[in-house]
CSV table of C-alpha atoms in Angstrom, one decimal:
chain,number,residue,atom,x,y,z
A,162,MET,CA,-30.0,1.2,14.5
A,163,ALA,CA,-28.5,3.8,16.7
A,164,TYR,CA,-24.7,4.3,16.1
A,165,ASN,CA,-22.5,4.1,19.3
A,166,PHE,CA,-18.9,4.7,18.4
A,167,LYS,CA,-17.4,3.4,21.6
A,168,GLU,CA,-19.4,0.1,21.3
A,169,GLN,CA,-18.3,-0.4,17.7
A,170,MET,CA,-14.7,0.3,18.5
A,171,SER,CA,-14.8,-2.3,21.2
A,172,LYS,CA,-15.7,-5.0,18.9
A,173,PRO,CA,-13.1,-7.8,18.2
A,174,GLU,CA,-11.2,-7.0,15.1
A,175,ARG,CA,-11.6,-9.3,12.2
A,176,LEU,CA,-8.5,-7.9,10.4
A,177,SER,CA,-5.6,-8.3,12.7
A,178,GLY,CA,-2.7,-5.9,13.1
A,179,GLY,CA,0.8,-6.8,11.9
A,180,HIS,CA,-0.1,-6.7,8.3
A,181,ARG,CA,2.1,-5.0,5.5
A,182,LEU,CA,-0.3,-2.2,4.5
A,183,CYS,CA,1.5,1.2,4.5
A,184,ALA,CA,1.1,3.5,7.4
A,185,GLY,CA,-2.1,5.5,6.9
A,186,CYS,CA,-3.4,3.2,4.0
A,187,GLY,CA,-7.1,3.9,3.6
A,188,ALA,CA,-7.8,0.4,2.5
A,189,GLY,CA,-7.2,-1.3,5.7
A,190,ILE,CA,-9.1,1.3,7.6
A,191,ALA,CA,-12.1,0.9,5.2
A,192,VAL,CA,-12.0,-3.0,5.5
A,193,ARG,CA,-12.1,-2.7,9.3
A,194,GLY,CA,-15.1,-0.5,9.2
A,195,VAL,CA,-17.0,-2.9,6.8
A,196,LEU,CA,-16.2,-6.0,8.9
A,197,ARG,CA,-17.1,-4.2,12.1
A,198,ALA,CA,-20.8,-4.1,10.8
A,199,LEU,CA,-20.9,-7.9,11.1
A,200,LYS,CA,-22.8,-9.4,13.9
A,201,GLU,CA,-20.3,-11.1,16.3
A,202,GLU,CA,-22.3,-14.4,16.0
A,203,ASP,CA,-22.1,-14.4,12.2
A,204,LYS,CA,-19.1,-15.9,10.3
A,205,ALA,CA,-17.7,-14.6,7.0
A,206,VAL,CA,-16.1,-15.8,3.9
A,207,ILE,CA,-14.1,-13.2,2.3
A,208,ALA,CA,-12.5,-13.0,-1.2
A,209,GLY,CA,-9.7,-10.7,-2.1
A,210,ALA,CA,-8.8,-9.7,-5.5
A,211,THR,CA,-5.2,-9.4,-6.1
A,212,GLY,CA,-4.0,-6.0,-5.3
A,213,CYS,CA,-2.4,-3.9,-2.3
A,214,LEU,CA,-4.9,-5.4,0.3
A,215,GLU,CA,-4.4,-9.1,-0.7
A,216,VAL,CA,-0.6,-8.9,-1.0
A,217,SER,CA,-0.3,-7.1,2.3
A,218,THR,CA,-2.6,-9.1,4.5
A,219,CYS,CA,-2.1,-12.7,3.3
A,220,LEU,CA,1.6,-13.7,2.9
A,221,TYR,CA,1.7,-17.4,2.9
A,222,PRO,CA,1.8,-18.9,5.6
A,223,TYR,CA,0.5,-16.0,7.5
A,224,SER,CA,-2.9,-14.2,7.2
A,225,ALA,CA,-4.3,-11.1,9.0
A,226,TRP,CA,-7.9,-12.3,8.3
A,227,ASN,CA,-9.8,-13.7,11.2
A,228,ASP,CA,-12.4,-15.2,9.0
A,229,SER,CA,-12.1,-17.5,6.0
A,230,PHE,CA,-10.2,-15.8,3.3
A,231,ILE,CA,-9.8,-16.7,-0.4
A,232,HIS,CA,-7.1,-15.1,-2.5
A,233,SER,CA,-8.7,-14.5,-6.1
A,234,ALA,CA,-6.9,-13.5,-9.2
A,235,PHE,CA,-7.1,-9.9,-10.3
A,236,GLU,CA,-10.2,-10.6,-12.6
A,237,ASN,CA,-12.3,-13.0,-10.8
A,238,ALA,CA,-13.2,-12.0,-7.2
A,239,GLY,CA,-16.7,-11.6,-8.2
A,240,ALA,CA,-16.9,-15.1,-9.6
A,241,THR,CA,-15.2,-16.5,-6.6
A,242,ILE,CA,-17.4,-15.2,-3.9
A,243,SER,CA,-20.6,-15.9,-5.9
A,244,GLY,CA,-19.3,-19.6,-6.3
A,245,ALA,CA,-18.7,-19.9,-2.5
A,246,GLU,CA,-22.0,-18.3,-1.7
A,247,THR,CA,-23.7,-20.8,-4.1
A,248,ALA,CA,-21.9,-23.8,-2.5
A,249,TYR,CA,-23.0,-22.5,0.9
A,250,ARG,CA,-26.8,-22.3,-0.2
A,251,ALA,CA,-26.6,-25.8,-1.5
A,252,MET,CA,-25.0,-27.4,1.7
A,253,LYS,CA,-27.4,-25.4,3.8
A,254,LYS,CA,-30.3,-26.8,2.0
A,255,ARG,CA,-28.9,-30.4,2.4
A,256,GLY,CA,-28.5,-29.7,6.2
A,257,LYS,CA,-24.7,-30.0,6.1
A,258,LEU,CA,-24.2,-26.5,7.7
A,259,ASP,CA,-25.9,-24.8,10.5
A,260,ASP,CA,-23.8,-21.7,10.9
A,261,ASN,CA,-24.7,-18.4,9.4
A,262,TYR,CA,-22.0,-17.1,6.9
A,263,LYS,CA,-21.9,-13.9,5.1
A,264,PHE,CA,-19.9,-13.5,1.8
A,265,ILE,CA,-17.9,-10.3,1.1
A,266,ALA,CA,-15.4,-9.7,-1.5
A,267,PHE,CA,-12.9,-6.7,-1.5
A,268,GLY,CA,-11.1,-5.3,-4.5
A,269,GLY,CA,-9.3,-2.1,-5.4
A,270,ASP,CA,-10.3,0.1,-8.3
A,271,GLY,CA,-7.9,-1.6,-10.6
A,272,GLY,CA,-9.5,-5.1,-9.8
A,273,THR,CA,-12.9,-3.8,-9.8
A,274,TYR,CA,-13.4,-0.8,-12.1
A,275,ASP,CA,-11.2,-2.6,-14.9
A,276,ILE,CA,-9.8,-6.1,-14.7
A,277,GLY,CA,-12.5,-7.7,-12.4
A,278,PHE,CA,-15.4,-5.8,-14.0
A,279,GLN,CA,-16.6,-8.6,-16.0
A,280,SER,CA,-17.1,-11.2,-13.1
A,281,LEU,CA,-18.3,-8.4,-10.8
A,282,SER,CA,-21.1,-7.4,-13.4
A,283,GLY,CA,-22.0,-11.1,-13.7
A,284,ALA,CA,-22.3,-11.6,-10.1
A,285,MET,CA,-24.4,-8.5,-9.6
A,286,GLU,CA,-26.7,-9.5,-12.5
A,287,ARG,CA,-27.1,-13.0,-11.1
A,288,GLY,CA,-28.2,-11.6,-7.7
A,289,HIS,CA,-26.1,-13.7,-5.5
A,290,ASP,CA,-26.5,-12.9,-1.8
A,291,ILE,CA,-23.1,-11.1,-1.5
A,292,VAL,CA,-21.4,-7.9,-0.8
A,293,TYR,CA,-18.6,-6.5,-3.2
A,294,VAL,CA,-16.6,-3.9,-1.7
A,295,CYS,CA,-14.3,-1.6,-3.8
A,296,TYR,CA,-11.7,0.3,-1.7
A,297,ASP,CA,-11.0,3.1,-4.5
A,298,ASN,CA,-7.6,4.4,-4.2
A,299,GLY,CA,-7.6,5.8,-7.6
A,300,ALA,CA,-5.0,3.9,-9.4
A,301,TYR,CA,-3.1,0.6,-9.5
A,302,MET,CA,-1.1,1.3,-6.5
A,303,ASN,CA,0.3,-2.3,-6.0
A,304,THR,CA,2.2,-2.2,-9.2
A,305,GLY,CA,3.5,1.4,-9.0
A,306,THR,CA,0.7,3.9,-9.4
A,307,GLN,CA,-0.4,3.4,-12.9
A,308,ARG,CA,-3.8,4.9,-14.2
A,309,SER,CA,-7.0,3.0,-13.8
A,310,SER,CA,-10.5,4.1,-15.2
A,311,GLY,CA,-11.2,5.3,-11.7
A,312,THR,CA,-8.2,7.6,-11.7
A,313,PRO,CA,-9.5,11.3,-11.6
A,314,MET,CA,-9.0,13.7,-14.4
A,315,TYR,CA,-5.6,15.4,-14.7
A,316,ALA,CA,-4.0,13.2,-11.9
A,317,GLN,CA,-0.5,12.3,-12.5
A,318,THR,CA,0.4,8.6,-12.4
A,319,THR,CA,3.2,6.7,-14.0
A,320,THR,CA,1.3,6.1,-17.0
A,321,SER,CA,-0.4,9.4,-17.2
A,322,ALA,CA,2.7,11.6,-16.9
A,323,VAL,CA,2.9,15.3,-16.5
A,324,GLY,CA,5.1,17.3,-18.7
A,325,THR,CA,5.1,19.9,-21.7
A,326,HIS,CA,2.8,17.9,-23.7
A,327,SER,CA,0.8,16.1,-21.1
A,328,PRO,CA,-1.2,17.4,-18.1
A,329,GLY,CA,-1.9,14.0,-16.6
A,330,LYS,CA,-4.7,11.7,-17.2
A,331,LEU,CA,-7.0,13.1,-19.8
A,332,GLN,CA,-10.2,11.4,-19.1
A,333,GLN,CA,-12.8,11.7,-16.3
A,334,GLY,CA,-12.9,8.8,-13.8
A,335,LYS,CA,-15.5,6.1,-14.5
A,336,ASN,CA,-18.7,6.4,-12.3
A,337,LEU,CA,-18.8,2.8,-11.3
A,338,THR,CA,-21.3,3.3,-8.4
A,339,GLU,CA,-23.9,4.5,-10.9
A,340,ILE,CA,-23.0,1.6,-13.4
A,341,ILE,CA,-23.6,-1.0,-10.5
A,342,ALA,CA,-26.9,0.7,-9.7
A,343,ALA,CA,-28.0,0.2,-13.2
A,344,HIS,CA,-27.7,-3.6,-12.6
A,345,ASN,CA,-31.0,-3.2,-10.4
A,346,VAL,CA,-29.2,-4.9,-7.5
A,347,ALA,CA,-30.6,-5.1,-3.9
A,348,TYR,CA,-28.3,-2.2,-2.6
A,349,VAL,CA,-25.6,0.2,-3.6
A,350,GLY,CA,-23.8,2.6,-1.4
A,351,GLN,CA,-20.9,5.1,-1.9
A,352,THR,CA,-19.1,6.5,1.2
A,353,THR,CA,-15.7,7.1,2.7
A,354,TYR,CA,-14.9,5.9,6.2
A,355,LEU,CA,-12.5,8.5,7.1
A,356,SER,CA,-15.1,11.2,6.6
A,357,ASN,CA,-18.1,9.8,8.5
A,358,PHE,CA,-17.9,6.7,10.6
A,359,LYS,CA,-21.6,6.4,11.0
A,360,ASP,CA,-22.3,6.6,7.4
A,361,LEU,CA,-20.0,3.6,6.5
A,362,GLN,CA,-21.3,1.6,9.5
A,363,SER,CA,-25.0,2.3,8.1
A,364,LYS,CA,-24.2,1.3,4.6
A,365,ALA,CA,-22.2,-1.8,5.4
A,366,GLU,CA,-25.0,-3.1,7.8
A,367,LYS,CA,-27.5,-2.6,5.0
A,368,ALA,CA,-25.3,-4.3,2.5
A,369,ILE,CA,-24.5,-7.3,4.7
A,370,TYR,CA,-27.9,-7.9,5.9
A,371,THR,CA,-29.9,-6.9,2.8
A,372,GLN,CA,-30.8,-10.2,0.7
A,373,GLY,CA,-29.2,-10.2,-2.7
A,374,ALA,CA,-26.3,-8.6,-4.4
A,375,CYS,CA,-25.1,-5.5,-2.8
A,376,PHE,CA,-22.1,-3.2,-3.6
A,377,LEU,CA,-20.1,-0.5,-1.6
A,378,ASN,CA,-17.8,1.9,-3.3
A,379,ILE,CA,-15.5,3.4,-0.5
A,380,LEU,CA,-13.0,6.3,-1.2
A,381,SER,CA,-9.6,4.9,0.3
A,382,PRO,CA,-6.8,7.4,-0.1
A,383,CYS,CA,-3.2,6.1,-0.7
A,384,PRO,CA,-0.6,8.5,0.8
A,385,ARG,CA,2.1,7.3,-1.5
A,386,GLY,CA,0.2,7.4,-4.8
A,387,TRP,CA,-1.7,10.6,-3.9
A,388,ARG,CA,1.3,12.0,-2.4
A,389,TYR,CA,0.0,13.7,0.9
A,390,GLU,CA,1.1,13.3,4.4
A,391,ALA,CA,-0.3,10.1,5.9
A,392,ALA,CA,-1.7,12.0,9.0
A,393,ASP,CA,-3.8,14.2,6.7
A,394,ILE,CA,-6.1,11.3,5.4
A,395,MET,CA,-9.2,12.3,7.4
A,396,GLU,CA,-8.9,15.8,5.9
A,397,ILE,CA,-8.4,14.7,2.4
A,398,CYS,CA,-11.7,12.4,2.6
A,399,LYS,CA,-13.5,15.3,4.3
A,400,MET,CA,-12.5,17.7,1.4
A,401,ALA,CA,-13.5,15.1,-1.1
A,402,VAL,CA,-17.1,15.0,0.4
A,403,ASP,CA,-17.4,18.7,0.9
A,404,THR,CA,-16.3,19.6,-2.6
A,405,CYS,CA,-18.7,17.2,-3.9
A,406,THR,CA,-15.9,15.3,-5.7
A,407,TRP,CA,-17.1,12.2,-3.9
A,408,PRO,CA,-20.9,12.3,-2.9
A,409,MET,CA,-22.2,10.1,-0.3
A,410,TYR,CA,-25.5,8.5,-1.4
A,411,GLU,CA,-27.2,5.2,-1.8
A,412,VAL,CA,-29.7,3.2,-4.0
A,413,GLN,CA,-32.0,0.8,-2.7
A,414,ASP,CA,-35.1,-0.7,-4.3
A,415,ASN,CA,-34.3,2.0,-7.2
A,416,LYS,CA,-34.6,4.9,-4.8
A,417,TRP,CA,-31.7,7.2,-4.7
A,418,THR,CA,-30.9,8.8,-1.5
A,419,LEU,CA,-28.4,11.6,-0.9
A,420,ASN,CA,-26.9,10.9,2.7
A,421,TYR,CA,-24.9,14.3,2.9
A,422,LYS,CA,-25.3,17.5,1.2
A,423,PRO,CA,-22.6,20.2,2.4
A,424,LYS,CA,-24.0,23.4,3.8
A,425,ASN,CA,-21.2,25.3,2.1
A,426,LYS,CA,-20.0,23.5,-1.1
A,427,LEU,CA,-16.3,24.0,-1.3
A,428,PRO,CA,-14.3,24.6,-4.5
A,429,VAL,CA,-12.5,21.4,-5.8
A,430,GLU,CA,-9.1,23.1,-5.6
A,431,ASP,CA,-9.4,22.7,-1.7
A,432,TYR,CA,-9.3,18.8,-2.3
A,433,LEU,CA,-6.8,19.0,-5.0
A,434,ARG,CA,-4.1,21.4,-3.5
A,435,PRO,CA,-2.8,18.9,-0.7
A,436,GLN,CA,-2.3,16.1,-3.0
A,437,GLY,CA,1.1,15.9,-5.0
A,438,ARG,CA,-0.6,14.1,-7.8
A,439,PHE,CA,-2.4,17.4,-8.8
A,440,LYS,CA,0.7,19.8,-8.0
A,441,HIS,CA,1.1,20.5,-11.7
A,442,LEU,CA,-2.3,22.0,-11.8
A,443,PHE,CA,-1.4,24.9,-9.6
A,444,THR,CA,0.8,26.8,-12.1
A,445,LYS,CA,-0.4,29.8,-14.4
A,446,GLU,CA,-0.4,27.8,-17.5
A,447,ASN,CA,-2.7,25.1,-16.0
A,448,GLU,CA,-5.3,27.1,-13.9
A,449,HIS,CA,-7.7,26.4,-16.7
A,450,LEU,CA,-7.6,22.7,-16.1
A,451,ILE,CA,-8.9,23.2,-12.5
A,452,HIS,CA,-11.8,25.0,-14.0
A,453,GLU,CA,-12.4,22.1,-16.1
A,454,ILE,CA,-12.5,19.7,-13.1
A,455,GLN,CA,-14.7,22.1,-11.2
A,456,VAL,CA,-17.3,22.2,-14.2
A,457,ALA,CA,-17.2,18.4,-14.5
A,458,THR,CA,-17.8,18.1,-10.7
A,459,ASP,CA,-20.7,20.5,-10.6
A,460,GLN,CA,-22.3,18.8,-13.7
A,461,ASN,CA,-22.1,15.3,-12.0
A,462,TRP,CA,-23.3,16.8,-8.6
A,463,GLU,CA,-26.4,18.5,-10.2
A,464,ARG,CA,-27.1,15.2,-12.2
A,465,LEU,CA,-27.0,13.2,-8.7
A,466,LEU,CA,-29.2,15.8,-7.1
A,467,GLU,CA,-31.9,15.3,-9.7
A,468,LYS,CA,-31.6,11.6,-9.4
A,469,CYS,CA,-32.1,11.8,-5.5
A,470,GLU,CA,-34.7,14.5,-6.0
A,471,ALA,CA,-32.7,16.5,-3.4
């Protein structure tokens, strides 16, 4: 389907303004992009794991969601949305519902990579007709920027401190997109709305309208946790893609497809430098750590190219 920017932006918003998300928050922008892929005649049931998005958009008795919204605990958004989808199929079969509903869950990396992974994995393995969307902001931002398994290597958080004896988080971030692809689900996509509007639109449409379990992983920067100027969010996302730190690809019917290959692959320091969480790397004694990140990024990129036969 051809992408028309003006047409998409003129659609009614399914996430209303007036919520409490921070100015420049990548999560809210990503959610609006995903929901914009819904056909206007389709209704949606949305589950939200506890996290920044949930606590900022659904404060009883108010809600920014124009579709049905279920607040789940941190650990069970996958189970909640799969249960709602199962009930819908049963009621549809008995002739109790005529409307078409789509079932979408949103969770941050804390509620997806870590606490909610068990219920997410179960929902994916069972093959429910759902879409699970992770808005990946690289830490537990809702509770004060603690490390998650999605936090990049050597990033500073409140639980991976930087000092004389600690250079930040010591481990590489978990590659959750590839882990979900290993579940042999209907569709998996990795993107960032702030870098390529069309790419997210295409992947969200595929995820929502492909029968079976689907997963989207969307890089969603957090200006407070990443410590950059909120107005620079698009540039941050662009650097993530052009340095191959966050590749844009998809997996459908076990076929891996690379959606974007930079003509001039940039060094990772172009992505790291604008972020205060990596400020400590740009000192003489820590220059070797940037090299380590570059080596790891290059290895991951080469492995992805092989899978995509690119």
